[in-house]
C-alpha cells in the first residue's frame, strides 16, 4: 500500500520497508501530520525498516533536524530500524556548524545503500520453483 498523506510527502511500501523523504517545506503542522502518518504506517504495515531520503534537502535548520531525530526515535520505539539516506555535504556542514548531532541516527550515502542496509535488494528472487539461467 502506498499513500500520500495530507502533508504531501509520499510513503511507499517495498516489502517490509517503508520509504519516504523530507522536504525543506516542512512546517509545524505538516511535521505533525507526517509523523502521525509514518508511525501509523509502521504499525499497520508491520514495517521492520524505514528509509528516510533527505537527498532533496538543500539546507537544514534546527526544526527539520529535530523532526528527523524525533521521527527516527519514534520509529525505533515501534520496532523499525531507520536509515536516513542521501545527506548532501552542505546539510552535513550546516548540522556541524549549528552544533546539531543526529545521535543514534543511522545514515547511508544514498537510497540504494540505505535499502541494502535494511536487507532489501534491488534484484528480486525468481518465483518459487523457477530457476534462473546463469549460463553465459
XYZ file of C-alpha atoms in Angstrom:
136
model
C 0.000 0.000 0.000
C 1.321 3.396 -0.987
C -0.121 6.680 0.155
C 0.431 10.394 0.079
C -0.544 11.892 3.444
C -2.226 15.261 3.756
C 1.203 16.901 4.107
C 2.084 15.802 0.561
C 5.015 13.532 1.473
C 4.505 10.066 -0.040
C 5.150 6.934 1.986
C 5.849 3.901 -0.198
C 5.932 0.302 0.932
C 8.521 -2.074 -0.502
C 8.079 -5.407 1.223
C 8.515 -4.752 4.924
C 10.296 -1.427 4.385
C 8.642 1.990 4.198
C 10.329 4.599 2.001
C 9.705 8.298 2.463
C 11.504 11.608 2.358
C 11.800 15.032 3.932
C 11.476 18.312 2.081
C 12.566 21.816 3.052
C 8.955 22.983 3.248
C 8.227 21.089 6.465
C 6.318 23.345 8.869
C 4.870 22.552 12.310
C 1.509 21.362 11.006
C 2.906 19.193 8.214
C 5.590 17.764 10.531
C 2.932 16.606 12.999
C 0.785 15.137 10.205
C 3.788 13.385 8.642
C 4.919 11.970 11.991
C 1.433 10.658 12.758
C 1.069 9.095 9.301
C 4.501 7.469 9.331
C 4.096 5.986 12.814
C 0.618 4.717 11.928
C 2.000 3.102 8.766
C 4.843 1.440 10.689
C 2.336 -0.333 12.911
C -0.348 -1.058 10.300
C 2.144 -2.328 7.693
C 4.280 -4.171 10.278
C 7.314 -2.385 8.846
C 10.658 -3.556 10.135
C 12.546 -0.804 8.332
C 12.109 2.830 7.312
C 14.221 4.689 4.779
C 14.016 8.470 5.029
C 15.531 10.013 1.910
C 16.750 13.556 2.509
C 18.573 13.979 -0.813
C 16.175 16.785 -1.799
C 17.119 18.813 1.276
C 19.496 21.543 0.185
C 19.550 23.202 3.600
C 18.560 22.126 7.076
C 17.584 24.068 10.154
C 17.185 23.065 13.778
C 13.443 22.392 13.331
C 13.939 19.924 10.471
C 16.856 18.275 12.307
C 14.752 17.898 15.465
C 11.859 16.487 13.434
C 14.211 13.968 11.835
C 15.581 12.886 15.224
C 12.071 12.556 16.676
C 10.878 10.521 13.687
C 13.776 8.101 13.965
C 13.299 7.716 17.719
C 9.561 7.049 17.369
C 10.120 4.541 14.583
C 12.735 2.681 16.625
C 10.386 2.571 19.622
C 7.830 0.944 17.314
C 10.374 -1.709 16.329
C 11.508 -0.356 12.966
C 15.124 0.249 12.025
C 15.594 3.666 10.427
C 18.160 4.711 7.838
C 18.491 8.347 6.762
C 19.871 8.429 3.230
C 21.161 10.998 0.794
C 22.544 13.695 3.067
C 24.239 16.349 0.950
C 27.560 17.845 2.079
C 26.057 21.323 2.730
C 23.463 19.726 5.026
C 26.156 17.835 6.954
C 28.249 21.006 7.226
C 25.260 23.001 8.493
C 24.454 20.369 11.127
C 28.028 20.536 12.420
C 28.122 24.344 12.339
C 24.824 24.531 14.261
C 26.155 22.037 16.801
C 23.307 19.635 15.995
C 24.006 15.952 16.403
C 21.757 13.286 14.971
C 22.567 10.962 17.850
C 21.538 7.390 17.164
C 20.536 8.102 13.564
C 21.948 5.620 11.041
C 22.897 7.138 7.700
C 23.641 5.916 4.193
C 25.203 7.721 1.256
C 22.158 7.143 -0.956
C 18.794 5.383 -1.008
C 20.191 2.255 -2.663
C 22.773 1.769 0.089
C 20.140 2.520 2.714
C 17.796 -0.103 1.314
C 20.645 -2.625 1.188
C 21.426 -1.891 4.851
C 17.776 -2.654 5.627
C 18.132 -6.007 3.867
C 16.189 -5.089 0.750
C 17.803 -5.934 -2.574
C 17.045 -4.433 -5.963
C 17.057 -7.758 -7.807
C 14.034 -9.781 -6.726
C 14.285 -13.516 -6.296
C 12.681 -15.625 -9.015
C 9.284 -17.099 -8.209
C 9.397 -20.328 -6.250
C 10.140 -23.283 -8.498
C 11.646 -21.133 -11.258
C 15.366 -21.368 -11.895
C 17.419 -18.584 -13.375
C 19.626 -19.372 -16.334
C 23.101 -18.387 -15.183
C 24.929 -19.712 -18.250
C 26.929 -17.114 -20.126
